[in-house]
Structure formats: structure tokens, C-alpha cells
Amino acid sequence: MVSNDIRTTFLNFFEKRGHAIVPSAPLVPENDPSVLFTTAGMQPLVPYLLGESHPSGTRIANVQKCVRTGDIEEVGDKTHDTFFEMLGNWSLGDYFKEDGITWSYGLLTSKEEGFGLDPKRLYITVFSGNTDAPRDEEAVAVWKKLGVPEHRIYYLEDNWWSPGESGPCGPDSEMFYDITPEGLGDLTHEEFIAADDTQQVVEIWNDVFMEYEKKDGKVIGKLAQKNVDTGAGLERLAMVLQGTDNIFDTDLFAPIMDVIRGKMTKDNKRAMRIVSDHIRTAVFLLADGVRPGNTDQGYILRRLLRRAVRYADMLGMDADGLSAVAEAAAIGYENVYQNVVEQKNMIVEEIRKEEEKFRSTLEQGMKEFEKILARSEKEISGNDAFVLFSTYGFPFDMTSELAEERGFLVDKKEFEKEMDEHRASSRTASEGKFKGGLAGTSEKTMALHTATHLLLAGLRNELGEDVHQAGSNITEERLRFDFTYPEKVERDILDRVESFVNGAITQDATVRMEEMGKGEAKAAGVEGSFWEKYPDTVRVYTIEGKEGAVYSRELCGGPHVEHTGDMGTFRIKKEESSSAGVRRIKAVLG
Ligand code: SER
């Protein structure tokens, strides 16, 4: 079954069972500074899992784009990737274990309505219980009722899913599929663990029964409602349904791998997989507005691209080979993610520019790296790693990987100290911009982001404290900002808001970031929406004038410009309705 059909089969199955189909949220969370990227289907839904009512109801299904770079070292094996699509169905206080499990099993095994997988190749793991929650015998009863034999259900302590240290969480049932040609038959618990380690069985779906809440790493009790959060990785399902033993041979990766194959002069399976994965992720990040930079999302993108360049070199690809790889990755999503295909030229150009920038220092950097190795004993100092970063553009983990290949370590602590000092000194620099050898390419975006904060503060001054952010989207050209307000905002008010923002710009206000406790931030009157979604330590951005006037104080993950002076003139181009009780403003800096 081709991947397009997998998506539609999934969505149709749940639509028939009363689920509203919602589009994927962007890869950069709109209202959640606690994470850089959407890393799971549940992330954009956190407020609704916690009890807020979702405009589309209590049953939702979607295909969510996700980026996870925590396992970046694993990329190159059969199943790991940094970008993936997560198929999910959601009960927001509606159905629970019985329906959740029955439908997962039905979709996986039904020949008529689903994927028609062989039930004899299916293995299930469930939560074994601890002091937070009991052994999940309730889930096991449902699995058994469906015909899964008890000896193919394994109790594990790890079967607990939470998005991080705080948030909704709960026990889960994970579904594994045997991908060996001959089939493994019945496995003992130990044999199952071994088969998982060797990727003979592969996890294809996870049903999380979210009825608990975690705070600072501790389960603190039950939520007001019982939710189901399921996640099936599209790439892994494709692998199983297309009879391949790895995700890179599926139709999602094959066209990208083919381009690499045609351009390489040295064979290296792991390097091929890394290049195809990293470029595909970069394509999606660029399409969602991220640009290579030195902080936050921009830095992750830069790391992925620079890592791809290094592995492309290992394959002996032409200097500009990555453009063709990016093109193939973008074209593969025609009719699925139109924004990727529509922005293909920009994406390819950004990748080309970043590659060129990196290549201009890569060779020199490698020479420097060799010199450093020659004078180091087993460990590269943090200062040397910092020089490789600031002068030659080597991301830390690239230095660390290069070092590891040669049996060396790198002093990460010292590197981070150097980075902190560097950031502090560049903050006070007169231009107010990051002054490393790698000045970010997304200053325009950062300026628009800072303007968004000023805009919200201006709106709140004019329209009152009930105005909060409801959504935000920034491109290189403009900002789009949604906020809670029941009626049209007249032009004279918009003019006053504009003057407020331009006032802060002409003042050359300073943008300062600090971390503080959530309670403290709330008490200090810091502006933010969805407080419950944030971790206990939050980032607060303050925009402050020379005389100490505070223009804006808001929860945010950044990045921002450090001074407002060079931002240009702020203009509100349009004010319109977005949805019930929400207005939308489009504005530019010119
Ligand atoms: N949140 C779970 C996961 O990411 C299921 O969607 O695996």
C-alpha cells in the first residue's frame, strides 16, 4: 500500500467512527515555548487533553508532522528518522481503552477497511504497574477479547508515555509487528526483547491512555477527563505494508535515496540514510518558516544541514549534490503538503546557500581540527571546540562525532561556558545582533517575532487585558497574529497600536531574556496563553526602553532581536475576523 493510501485509509477509518479530521499543526509550535518543535501528535492538543474544549469536538484524527532530534545518532539504522508523520486518533474525554484498542486492532488487521496485517505477527506490550498506577489488566482484557493470545502480550515497566517532565500522561499499549521473512512464531518475553533490539519486530503503533498528570517529573494524580492519544508512525507502517525491512526503502524515502545513489561515488549505507533523512527534515523545517541560524530552531536546522554536508562528502557526492536531494524530497510530497512543493525553489536555494557558507570554512576547519587533534591528548578542550564553532562553523556535535571517530572526547562543559560568555558579550554589542562568524540568516523573521510581542502589548493597552494571543505565523515577509477579541478593531485604534510599536522601535529598546519560575512569572504579570502547558521554569522576554519603560513582557521560546532599533517601520496592513471571538492582523516591517 503506498503511503498516500495509508494516510487516507487511516483517516477514513476514524472519520467513519465519528472523528473530525484536523490538519497538521506547524512544526514550530505556535504557543508553546517549552519545546522547539512539535515532537508528537499530542503536543498541539495538550490544552484539550487537559480539559479545554476543542472546536472540532471530542473525537479527532490527524496526520501530524513531527521533528525529533533526540535520537539523531540512531539515524542510519532501519527505523530511525528525525522527521516523521504521526497518524493519530484522539479521544478528548470521550471513549477510552475498549474502543481505543478495538479500533487500533481493527484498522491494523481488517482486510476490508484497514491494513489487513497478519494478526499472528502482532505482539503487544502493556504497562506492568508501579506506585503511580496499577498494572494495566484492563487493557489486557480488551486485547484478549480481540483474540490476541495472552502469551504474545508482555508487561513492561516502560510502557508509560508522557511528553516530558510535566503534562498529561498515562500507561500505554504498544503494538509491534514481526518483519522477518519467515515469521518468528511465538516468542517468550526474553525472545521478544531480543527481537526488538535487533529490529526483527518493530513498534508500529502506540495507544496512550492519558488519565494522569505529571508535574516536575512526578505523577501528581488523575486528570479531570480520560483521554486516548494514539500514534502510528507513517514511515514504519509504510515499511510493514510495503514489505521492506527498513524505512529507507519505502516510497517515502526511495526517490530521495535514488538521487543520492545516482550522485555518489563511494557506497556507504549509513551515510546515505543520514543524508536523505537530514535533507528531508530540513525541507520540512524550511517550509514551515525555519531558517538556518545560531539559536533554537535555526540552530537545529543548521546542524542537520551541516551534518548532511559532511556525510555527502563521505559519499563523494558533488559539492552541490544536496540541492537535487532536496528537490526530490520536496516533490515527493506533492498533493500532501502543498506548502513544501510551492516553496521548493526557496527551500533548495536556502540549502544551497547554507551548504556554500559551510563549505567556505569546512576545509580550513578540518585542517584546524587535525592540528587540534595533534596537540590534544584524548580530549579536545572546550575552547578548541568553540573556535571550531565560531570561526569554522562546526556545530558542537559534529566536532564531537569527528572526535569520537578518532577516539577522542570533547570537553562539553567548557564549550558551553565559552558559548554562554560569547552570547553575553554579543548581547551588549552595539548592533544588538549575534556577532559570531555565523550571523543568522533569519534576522527579518526575528524582527517580526519581536514586533509580534510589541503588537500584542499595544493591543492590550488599547483593548484591555482580555486580549491574548490565539495564534501566530511569521514568514520572512510579514507577521500574522491572531488574538482574542470579539469585534472589529477600528482603524484609529490600529493607528495607535502602530504608533506604540514604532515608539518602541525608535527608542531602540533592549530585548532581554530571563528564565524564571512559572509562579513568579505569573505573579509579575507576564503575558502568556496556555500557562498550564509550560514547564515550571519558563523563558520570559522583556522589551525595555532606555528609561526603563517596559513595553512588553511575555512568555516565549524566542528567538528575538536584541535591540529594536534596526527593525524598520511597523505597519498594520489588515485586520479581519479569524474565527468566532478571534481577530487576525497582518503586519509588516518596512
Ligand atoms: N504520544 C504517543 C507517542 O508519541 C502516542 O501518540 O508515541
Coordinates of C-alpha atoms and ligand atoms in Angstrom, one line a residue:
M1 CA 0.0 0.0 0.0
V2 CA 1.5 3.4 -1.0
S3 CA 1.9 6.0 1.7
N4 CA -0.9 8.2 0.3
D5 CA -3.3 5.3 0.7
I6 CA -2.1 4.6 4.2
R7 CA -2.9 8.2 5.2
T8 CA -6.4 8.1 3.7
T9 CA -7.2 4.6 5.0
F10 CA -6.3 5.7 8.5
L11 CA -8.3 9.0 8.3
N12 CA -11.3 7.3 6.6
F13 CA -11.5 4.6 9.2
F14 CA -11.7 7.1 12.0
E15 CA -13.9 9.6 10.2
K16 CA -16.4 6.7 9.9
R17 CA -16.2 6.4 13.7
G18 CA -17.2 10.0 14.4
H19 CA -13.8 11.6 14.3
A20 CA -13.3 15.1 12.9
I21 CA -10.2 15.2 10.7
V22 CA -8.0 18.2 11.6
P23 CA -4.9 19.4 9.6
S24 CA -1.4 19.0 10.9
A25 CA -0.2 21.8 13.1
P26 CA 3.1 23.5 12.0
L27 CA 6.4 22.0 13.1
V28 CA 7.2 25.1 15.2
P29 CA 4.7 25.2 18.0
E30 CA 2.7 28.4 17.9
N31 CA 2.0 28.8 21.6
D32 CA 4.4 26.6 23.4
P33 CA 7.9 27.9 24.3
S34 CA 8.7 24.8 26.2
V35 CA 9.7 22.9 23.1
L36 CA 11.4 23.9 19.9
F37 CA 9.4 21.5 17.6
T38 CA 6.2 19.6 17.6
T39 CA 7.6 16.2 18.6
A40 CA 4.4 14.2 18.9
G41 CA 0.9 14.3 17.7
M42 CA -0.3 15.1 21.1
Q43 CA 1.6 18.3 21.6
P44 CA -0.7 20.7 19.8
L45 CA -3.6 19.1 21.6
V46 CA -2.3 19.5 25.2
P47 CA -4.8 22.2 26.2
Y48 CA -7.6 19.9 25.1
L49 CA -6.2 16.8 26.8
L50 CA -6.2 18.9 29.9
G51 CA -9.8 19.8 29.6
E52 CA -10.3 22.8 27.3
S53 CA -12.9 22.1 24.7
H54 CA -11.7 21.5 21.2
P55 CA -13.7 23.4 18.5
S56 CA -14.0 20.2 16.4
G57 CA -15.4 18.1 19.3
T58 CA -14.1 15.2 21.4
R59 CA -13.1 12.8 18.6
I60 CA -10.2 13.9 16.4
A61 CA -8.0 12.2 13.9
N62 CA -5.0 13.7 12.1
V63 CA -1.6 13.2 10.4
Q64 CA 0.8 15.3 12.4
K65 CA 4.3 16.4 11.1
C66 CA 6.8 15.8 13.8
V67 CA 10.5 16.5 14.3
R68 CA 12.6 14.7 16.9
T69 CA 16.3 15.1 17.0
G70 CA 16.9 13.4 20.4
D71 CA 17.8 10.1 18.6
I72 CA 19.9 11.7 15.9
E73 CA 22.7 9.2 16.5
E74 CA 20.4 6.3 15.7
V75 CA 19.6 7.7 12.3
G76 CA 21.2 5.3 9.8
D77 CA 19.6 2.1 11.3
K78 CA 16.4 0.6 9.9
T79 CA 13.8 2.7 11.6
H80 CA 15.0 6.0 13.0
D81 CA 14.4 9.3 11.3
T82 CA 14.3 13.0 12.5
F83 CA 11.2 14.0 10.6
F84 CA 8.1 11.7 10.6
E85 CA 4.4 11.8 10.2
M86 CA 2.3 10.5 13.1
L87 CA -1.1 9.1 12.4
G88 CA -3.3 9.7 15.4
N89 CA -6.8 9.3 16.7
W90 CA -7.8 11.2 19.8
S91 CA -10.5 10.9 22.5
L92 CA -10.7 14.1 24.4
G93 CA -12.6 12.8 27.4
D94 CA -14.8 10.6 25.1
Y95 CA -14.1 6.9 24.5
F96 CA -11.4 5.0 26.5
K97 CA -9.5 1.7 26.4
E98 CA -12.2 -0.6 25.0
D99 CA -12.8 1.4 21.8
G100 CA -9.3 2.7 21.5
I101 CA -7.7 -0.8 21.4
T102 CA -10.6 -2.3 19.4
W103 CA -10.2 0.3 16.7
S104 CA -6.4 0.1 16.6
Y105 CA -6.6 -3.7 16.2
G106 CA -9.4 -3.4 13.7
L107 CA -7.6 -0.9 11.5
L108 CA -4.3 -2.9 11.6
T109 CA -5.9 -6.3 10.8
S110 CA -9.1 -5.7 8.8
K111 CA -8.7 -6.6 5.2
E112 CA -11.8 -4.6 4.1
E113 CA -11.5 -1.4 6.0
G114 CA -7.9 -1.4 7.2
F115 CA -4.4 -2.6 6.5
G116 CA -5.0 -6.3 6.6
L117 CA -1.9 -7.2 8.6
D118 CA -1.4 -10.7 9.8
P119 CA -2.6 -11.0 13.5
K120 CA -0.1 -13.8 14.0
R121 CA 2.8 -11.3 13.5
L122 CA 1.4 -8.9 16.1
Y123 CA 2.8 -8.5 19.6
I124 CA 1.5 -6.2 22.3
T125 CA 3.2 -4.6 25.3
V126 CA 1.4 -3.1 28.2
F127 CA 2.2 -1.3 31.4
S128 CA 3.3 -3.6 34.3
G129 CA 2.3 -1.2 37.1
N130 CA 4.2 0.8 39.8
T131 CA 3.3 3.1 42.6
D132 CA 1.8 5.7 40.3
A133 CA -0.7 3.4 38.5
P134 CA -1.8 -0.3 38.5
R135 CA -0.8 -3.0 36.1
D136 CA -2.9 -2.5 33.0
E137 CA -5.0 -5.6 33.2
E138 CA -8.0 -3.6 31.8
A139 CA -6.1 -3.2 28.5
V140 CA -5.0 -6.8 28.5
A141 CA -8.6 -7.9 28.9
V142 CA -9.5 -6.0 25.7
W143 CA -6.6 -7.3 23.8
K144 CA -7.5 -10.9 24.8
K145 CA -11.2 -10.3 23.9
L146 CA -10.0 -9.4 20.4
G147 CA -8.2 -12.7 20.1
V148 CA -4.6 -11.8 20.9
P149 CA -3.2 -14.8 22.8
E150 CA -2.0 -14.0 26.3
H151 CA 1.5 -15.3 25.6
R152 CA 2.0 -12.6 23.0
I153 CA 1.2 -9.8 25.4
Y154 CA 4.1 -8.6 27.6
Y155 CA 4.0 -6.5 30.7
L156 CA 6.7 -3.8 30.7
E157 CA 7.5 -1.1 33.2
D158 CA 8.5 1.3 30.4
N159 CA 5.0 1.4 28.9
W160 CA 4.2 4.8 30.2
W161 CA 4.1 7.9 27.9
S162 CA 4.5 11.5 28.8
P163 CA 5.6 14.5 26.7
G164 CA 8.3 15.5 29.2
E165 CA 8.6 16.4 32.9
S166 CA 5.1 17.9 33.1
G167 CA 1.8 17.3 31.3
P168 CA -0.8 14.7 30.6
C169 CA 0.4 11.1 30.7
G170 CA -0.5 7.6 31.2
P171 CA 0.0 3.9 30.6
D172 CA 0.3 2.7 27.0
S173 CA -0.3 -0.4 24.9
E174 CA 2.4 -0.7 22.1
M175 CA 1.9 -2.7 19.0
F176 CA 4.8 -4.5 17.4
Y177 CA 5.0 -6.3 14.1
D178 CA 7.3 -9.1 13.1
I179 CA 9.0 -8.1 9.9
T180 CA 11.2 -11.2 9.4
P181 CA 10.5 -13.1 6.1
E182 CA 9.7 -16.4 7.7
G183 CA 8.0 -15.1 10.8
L184 CA 9.3 -15.7 14.4
G185 CA 6.3 -17.5 15.7
D186 CA 5.5 -17.3 19.4
L187 CA 8.2 -15.6 21.4
T188 CA 8.9 -15.7 25.1
H189 CA 9.2 -12.4 26.9
E190 CA 13.1 -12.6 26.7
E191 CA 13.0 -13.5 23.0
F192 CA 10.6 -10.6 22.3
I193 CA 13.0 -8.2 23.9
A194 CA 15.9 -9.6 21.9
A195 CA 13.9 -9.4 18.6
D196 CA 13.0 -5.8 19.4
D197 CA 16.7 -5.0 20.0
T198 CA 17.7 -6.5 16.6
Q199 CA 14.7 -4.8 14.9
Q200 CA 13.1 -8.1 13.9
V201 CA 9.9 -6.8 15.5
V202 CA 9.2 -3.1 15.1
E203 CA 6.8 -0.8 17.0
I204 CA 4.2 0.5 14.7
W205 CA 1.6 2.0 17.0
N206 CA 1.1 3.3 20.5
D207 CA -2.1 3.8 22.3
V208 CA -1.7 6.0 25.4
F209 CA -4.4 6.1 27.9
M210 CA -3.9 9.6 29.2
E211 CA -5.7 9.9 32.5
Y212 CA -2.9 11.1 34.7
E213 CA -0.9 14.3 35.1
K214 CA 2.8 14.8 35.7
K215 CA 4.5 17.7 37.3
D216 CA 8.2 18.2 37.6
G217 CA 8.8 14.5 36.8
K218 CA 6.3 13.2 39.3
V219 CA 2.8 11.8 38.7
I220 CA 0.6 14.0 40.8
G221 CA -2.8 12.4 40.2
K222 CA -5.6 11.9 37.7
L223 CA -6.8 14.4 35.1
A224 CA -10.4 15.7 35.1
Q225 CA -11.0 13.5 32.0
K226 CA -9.8 10.3 30.5
N227 CA -8.2 10.7 27.1
V228 CA -6.8 8.4 24.4
D229 CA -3.8 9.5 22.4
T230 CA -2.7 7.2 19.7
G231 CA 0.3 7.5 17.4
A232 CA 1.3 5.3 14.5
G233 CA 4.4 6.3 12.6
L234 CA 3.7 6.6 8.9
E235 CA 7.2 5.6 7.8
R236 CA 7.1 2.4 9.9
L237 CA 3.6 1.5 8.8
A238 CA 4.8 2.0 5.2
M239 CA 7.7 -0.3 5.8
V240 CA 5.5 -3.0 7.1
L241 CA 2.8 -2.6 4.4
Q242 CA 5.4 -2.3 1.6
G243 CA 7.3 -5.4 2.8
T244 CA 10.6 -3.7 3.2
D245 CA 12.8 -4.2 6.3
N246 CA 13.7 -0.6 6.7
I247 CA 12.0 2.8 6.2
F248 CA 14.5 4.0 3.6
D249 CA 13.3 1.5 1.0
T250 CA 9.6 2.7 1.4
D251 CA 8.1 5.1 -1.2
L252 CA 8.6 7.9 1.3
F253 CA 12.4 7.7 1.1
A254 CA 13.1 5.7 -2.1
P255 CA 13.1 8.6 -4.5
I256 CA 15.4 10.5 -2.3
M257 CA 17.8 7.6 -1.9
D258 CA 17.8 7.1 -5.7
V259 CA 19.0 10.6 -6.2
I260 CA 21.8 10.1 -3.7
R261 CA 22.7 6.7 -5.4
G262 CA 23.0 8.5 -8.7
K263 CA 25.3 11.1 -7.4
M264 CA 27.6 9.2 -5.0
T265 CA 30.9 7.8 -5.9
K266 CA 31.5 5.8 -2.6
D267 CA 29.0 3.4 -1.2
N268 CA 28.0 3.9 2.5
K269 CA 24.5 2.8 3.6
R270 CA 24.5 4.7 6.8
A271 CA 25.7 7.9 5.2
M272 CA 23.1 7.6 2.5
R273 CA 20.4 7.2 5.1
I274 CA 21.7 10.2 7.1
V275 CA 21.8 12.5 4.1
S276 CA 18.3 11.5 3.0
D277 CA 16.9 11.9 6.5
H278 CA 18.5 15.2 7.3
I279 CA 17.7 16.8 4.0
R280 CA 14.1 15.7 4.2
T281 CA 13.8 17.2 7.7
A282 CA 15.5 20.4 6.5
V283 CA 13.0 20.7 3.6
F284 CA 10.0 20.5 6.0
L285 CA 11.6 22.9 8.5
L286 CA 12.3 25.4 5.8
A287 CA 8.7 25.1 4.5
D288 CA 7.4 25.9 8.0
G289 CA 9.4 29.1 8.2
V290 CA 12.6 28.0 10.0
R291 CA 15.9 29.4 8.6
P292 CA 19.4 28.3 9.4
G293 CA 20.6 30.3 12.4
N294 CA 22.6 30.2 15.6
T295 CA 19.8 29.8 18.1
D296 CA 16.9 27.5 18.8
Q297 CA 15.1 26.0 15.8
G298 CA 17.5 27.7 13.3
Y299 CA 20.5 26.1 15.0
I300 CA 18.9 22.6 14.8
L301 CA 18.3 23.2 11.1
R302 CA 21.9 24.4 10.6
R303 CA 23.2 21.3 12.5
L304 CA 21.2 19.0 10.3
L305 CA 22.4 20.7 7.1
R306 CA 26.0 20.7 8.1
R307 CA 25.9 17.1 9.2
A308 CA 24.3 16.3 5.8
V309 CA 27.2 18.1 4.1
R310 CA 29.8 16.0 6.0
Y311 CA 28.0 12.7 5.1
A312 CA 27.5 13.8 1.5
D313 CA 31.3 14.3 1.4
M314 CA 31.8 10.8 2.8
L315 CA 29.7 9.5 -0.2
G316 CA 31.8 11.5 -2.6
M317 CA 28.8 13.5 -3.8
D318 CA 29.3 16.6 -5.9
A319 CA 29.6 19.9 -3.9
D320 CA 26.1 20.9 -5.0
G321 CA 24.5 17.4 -4.8
L322 CA 22.3 18.2 -1.9
S323 CA 20.1 20.6 -4.0
A324 CA 19.0 17.6 -6.1
V325 CA 18.3 15.6 -2.9
A326 CA 16.2 18.4 -1.5
E327 CA 14.3 18.8 -4.7
A328 CA 13.4 15.0 -4.7
A329 CA 12.3 15.3 -1.1
A330 CA 10.0 18.2 -1.8
I331 CA 8.5 16.7 -4.9
G332 CA 7.6 13.5 -3.0
Y333 CA 5.1 15.4 -1.0
E334 CA 3.1 16.8 -4.0
N335 CA -0.6 16.7 -3.2
V336 CA 0.1 16.0 0.5
Y337 CA 1.9 19.1 1.8
Q338 CA 1.4 21.8 -0.8
N339 CA 3.4 24.4 1.1
V340 CA 6.5 22.2 0.7
V341 CA 6.1 21.9 -3.1
E342 CA 5.1 25.5 -3.6
Q343 CA 8.2 26.7 -1.7
K344 CA 10.5 24.2 -3.4
N345 CA 12.7 26.9 -5.1
M346 CA 13.2 28.9 -1.9
I347 CA 14.0 25.7 0.0
V348 CA 16.6 24.5 -2.5
E349 CA 18.1 27.9 -2.6
E350 CA 18.4 28.1 1.2
I351 CA 20.0 24.7 1.4
R352 CA 22.4 25.7 -1.4
K353 CA 23.3 28.9 0.5
E354 CA 23.9 27.1 3.8
E355 CA 26.0 24.5 2.1
E356 CA 28.1 27.1 0.3
K357 CA 28.6 29.0 3.5
F358 CA 29.7 25.9 5.4
R359 CA 31.9 24.8 2.6
S360 CA 33.8 28.1 2.6
T361 CA 35.1 27.2 6.0
L362 CA 34.9 23.4 6.1
E363 CA 38.2 22.6 4.5
Q364 CA 40.1 25.1 6.7
G365 CA 38.2 23.9 9.7
M366 CA 39.2 20.3 9.0
K367 CA 42.8 21.4 8.9
E368 CA 42.4 23.2 12.2
F369 CA 40.7 20.1 13.6
E370 CA 43.7 18.0 12.6
K371 CA 46.1 20.5 14.3
I372 CA 43.9 20.4 17.4
L373 CA 44.0 16.6 17.5
A374 CA 47.8 16.6 17.1
R375 CA 48.2 18.7 20.1
S376 CA 45.5 17.2 22.3
E377 CA 45.7 14.1 24.5
K378 CA 42.5 12.1 24.4
E379 CA 40.3 15.2 24.9
I380 CA 39.7 18.3 22.8
S381 CA 39.3 21.3 25.0
G382 CA 36.0 23.3 25.1
N383 CA 37.9 26.3 23.9
D384 CA 39.2 24.5 20.8
A385 CA 35.6 23.2 20.1
F386 CA 34.4 26.8 20.5
V387 CA 36.9 28.1 18.0
L388 CA 35.8 25.4 15.5
F389 CA 32.3 26.5 16.0
S390 CA 32.7 30.3 15.9
T391 CA 35.4 30.5 13.2
Y392 CA 34.7 27.5 11.1
G393 CA 31.0 26.9 11.8
F394 CA 31.4 23.3 13.2
P395 CA 28.3 22.6 15.3
F396 CA 29.4 21.1 18.6
D397 CA 28.0 17.6 17.9
M398 CA 29.8 17.5 14.6
T399 CA 33.1 18.2 16.4
S400 CA 32.2 15.6 19.0
E401 CA 31.4 13.0 16.3
L402 CA 34.6 13.7 14.4
A403 CA 36.5 13.4 17.6
E404 CA 34.8 10.1 18.5
E405 CA 35.7 8.6 15.2
R406 CA 39.3 9.2 16.1
G407 CA 39.0 8.0 19.7
F408 CA 38.9 11.5 21.3
L409 CA 36.4 13.2 23.7
V410 CA 35.4 16.8 23.8
D411 CA 35.0 19.0 26.9
K412 CA 31.3 19.9 26.6
K413 CA 31.1 21.8 29.9
E414 CA 33.9 24.1 28.9
F415 CA 32.4 24.6 25.4
E416 CA 29.1 25.6 26.9
K417 CA 30.8 28.0 29.2
E418 CA 32.5 29.6 26.3
M419 CA 29.2 29.8 24.4
D420 CA 27.5 31.5 27.4
E421 CA 30.2 34.1 27.6
H422 CA 30.1 34.7 23.9
R423 CA 26.4 35.2 24.0
A424 CA 26.6 37.6 26.9
S425 CA 29.2 39.7 25.2
S426 CA 27.3 39.8 21.9
R427 CA 24.2 40.9 23.8
T428 CA 25.9 44.1 24.9
A429 CA 27.4 44.7 21.4
S430 CA 26.2 47.9 19.9
E431 CA 24.4 46.4 16.8
G432 CA 22.4 44.2 19.1
K433 CA 22.9 41.1 16.9
F434 CA 24.7 37.9 17.3
K435 CA 28.2 38.6 16.2
G436 CA 29.7 35.2 15.7
G437 CA 31.2 34.3 12.4
L438 CA 27.8 32.8 11.5
A439 CA 25.4 35.7 11.7
G440 CA 22.0 34.2 11.4
T441 CA 20.1 34.5 8.1
S442 CA 16.8 35.0 9.8
E443 CA 17.1 38.4 11.3
K444 CA 14.0 39.5 9.4
T445 CA 12.0 36.7 11.0
M446 CA 13.4 37.5 14.4
A447 CA 12.5 41.2 14.0
L448 CA 8.9 40.3 13.0
H449 CA 8.7 38.0 16.0
T450 CA 9.8 40.8 18.3
A451 CA 7.2 43.1 16.6
T452 CA 4.6 40.5 17.4
H453 CA 5.3 40.9 21.1
L454 CA 5.1 44.7 20.8
L455 CA 1.8 44.4 18.8
L456 CA 0.2 42.2 21.5
A457 CA 1.3 44.7 24.2
G458 CA -0.1 47.6 22.1
L459 CA -3.4 45.8 21.6
R460 CA -3.7 45.0 25.3
N461 CA -3.1 48.7 26.1
E462 CA -5.9 49.8 23.7
L463 CA -8.4 46.9 24.1
G464 CA -7.8 45.6 27.6
E465 CA -6.4 42.7 29.5
D466 CA -8.7 40.1 28.0
V467 CA -6.7 40.3 24.7
H468 CA -4.4 37.3 24.4
Q469 CA -2.5 35.6 21.6
A470 CA -4.6 32.9 19.8
G471 CA -2.1 32.0 17.1
S472 CA 0.9 33.4 15.3
N473 CA 2.6 32.7 12.0
I474 CA 5.7 34.5 10.7
T475 CA 7.4 34.4 7.3
E476 CA 10.3 36.5 6.0
E477 CA 7.8 39.0 4.7
R478 CA 5.1 39.5 7.2
L479 CA 3.6 38.6 10.5
R480 CA 0.2 37.2 11.0
F481 CA -1.2 37.4 14.5
D482 CA -4.5 36.1 15.9
F483 CA -5.8 37.4 19.2
T484 CA -8.9 37.0 21.3
Y485 CA -11.3 40.0 20.8
P486 CA -15.0 39.8 20.0
E487 CA -15.3 42.6 17.4
K488 CA -13.7 44.5 14.6
V489 CA -10.9 46.8 15.7
E490 CA -11.3 50.2 14.1
R491 CA -8.5 51.9 12.1
D492 CA -7.9 54.7 14.6
I493 CA -7.2 52.1 17.3
L494 CA -4.9 50.2 14.9
D495 CA -3.1 53.5 14.2
R496 CA -2.5 54.0 17.9
V497 CA -1.2 50.4 18.2
E498 CA 1.1 51.1 15.3
S499 CA 2.5 54.2 17.0
F500 CA 3.1 52.3 20.2
V501 CA 5.2 49.6 18.3
N502 CA 7.1 52.3 16.3
G503 CA 7.7 54.2 19.5
A504 CA 9.5 51.2 21.0
I505 CA 11.4 50.8 17.8
T506 CA 12.6 54.4 17.7
Q507 CA 13.6 54.1 21.3
D508 CA 15.9 51.3 20.3
A509 CA 14.5 49.2 23.2
T510 CA 16.5 46.3 24.5
V511 CA 15.1 42.7 24.4
R512 CA 16.1 40.7 27.4
M513 CA 15.6 37.0 28.1
E514 CA 15.4 35.6 31.5
E515 CA 14.4 32.3 33.0
M516 CA 12.1 32.2 36.0
G517 CA 9.7 30.1 37.9
K518 CA 6.2 29.9 36.4
G519 CA 4.6 31.1 39.6
E520 CA 6.9 34.1 39.8
A521 CA 6.3 35.0 36.1
K522 CA 2.6 34.9 36.6
A523 CA 2.8 37.0 39.8
A524 CA 4.9 39.5 37.9
G525 CA 2.1 40.0 35.3
V526 CA 4.0 38.3 32.5
E527 CA 1.7 37.9 29.5
G528 CA 1.1 34.4 28.1
S529 CA -1.6 32.0 26.9
F530 CA -1.9 28.3 27.9
W531 CA 0.0 28.6 31.2
E532 CA -0.8 25.1 32.1
K533 CA 1.3 23.8 29.1
Y534 CA 4.5 25.4 30.2
P535 CA 7.2 23.7 32.3
D536 CA 7.9 25.1 35.8
T537 CA 10.8 27.2 34.6
V538 CA 9.7 29.5 31.8
R539 CA 11.5 31.9 29.5
V540 CA 10.4 35.5 29.7
Y541 CA 11.2 38.1 27.1
T542 CA 11.1 41.7 28.2
I543 CA 11.3 44.6 25.8
E544 CA 12.6 47.6 27.7
G545 CA 13.2 51.2 26.7
K546 CA 16.2 53.3 27.8
E547 CA 14.5 55.0 30.7
G548 CA 13.4 51.6 32.0
A549 CA 9.9 51.7 30.4
V550 CA 8.7 48.2 29.9
Y551 CA 6.9 47.8 26.5
S552 CA 6.3 44.1 26.7
R553 CA 6.8 41.1 28.9
E554 CA 5.8 37.8 27.5
L555 CA 6.4 34.1 27.8
C556 CA 8.2 32.9 24.7
G557 CA 10.8 30.5 23.4
G558 CA 12.5 33.1 21.2
P559 CA 14.4 33.9 19.2
H560 CA 14.3 37.7 19.1
V561 CA 16.5 40.6 18.0
E562 CA 18.4 42.0 20.9
H563 CA 17.7 45.7 20.1
T564 CA 14.7 47.0 18.3
G565 CA 16.5 50.0 16.6
D566 CA 17.1 48.3 13.2
M567 CA 13.7 46.7 12.8
G568 CA 12.3 49.2 10.3
T569 CA 8.8 50.8 10.4
F570 CA 5.9 48.7 11.6
R571 CA 2.7 48.8 9.6
I572 CA -0.6 47.0 10.1
K573 CA -1.9 46.0 6.7
K574 CA -5.0 44.2 7.5
E575 CA -7.4 43.4 10.3
E576 CA -10.1 40.8 9.9
S577 CA -12.0 38.0 11.6
S578 CA -10.2 34.7 12.1
S579 CA -12.8 32.6 13.9
A580 CA -15.5 33.2 16.5
G581 CA -14.0 35.6 19.1
V582 CA -10.7 35.7 17.4
R583 CA -9.4 38.6 15.2
R584 CA -6.4 38.4 12.8
I585 CA -3.8 41.1 12.0
K586 CA -1.3 41.0 9.1
A587 CA 1.6 43.4 9.5
V588 CA 5.0 44.2 8.0
L589 CA 8.2 45.9 8.9
G590 CA 9.5 48.1 6.1
Ligands
SER1 N1 2.1 10.3 22.3 C1 2.4 9.0 21.8 C2 3.7 8.9 21.0 O1 4.2 9.9 20.6 C3 1.3 8.4 21.0 O2 0.8 9.3 20.1 O3 4.2 7.8 20.9

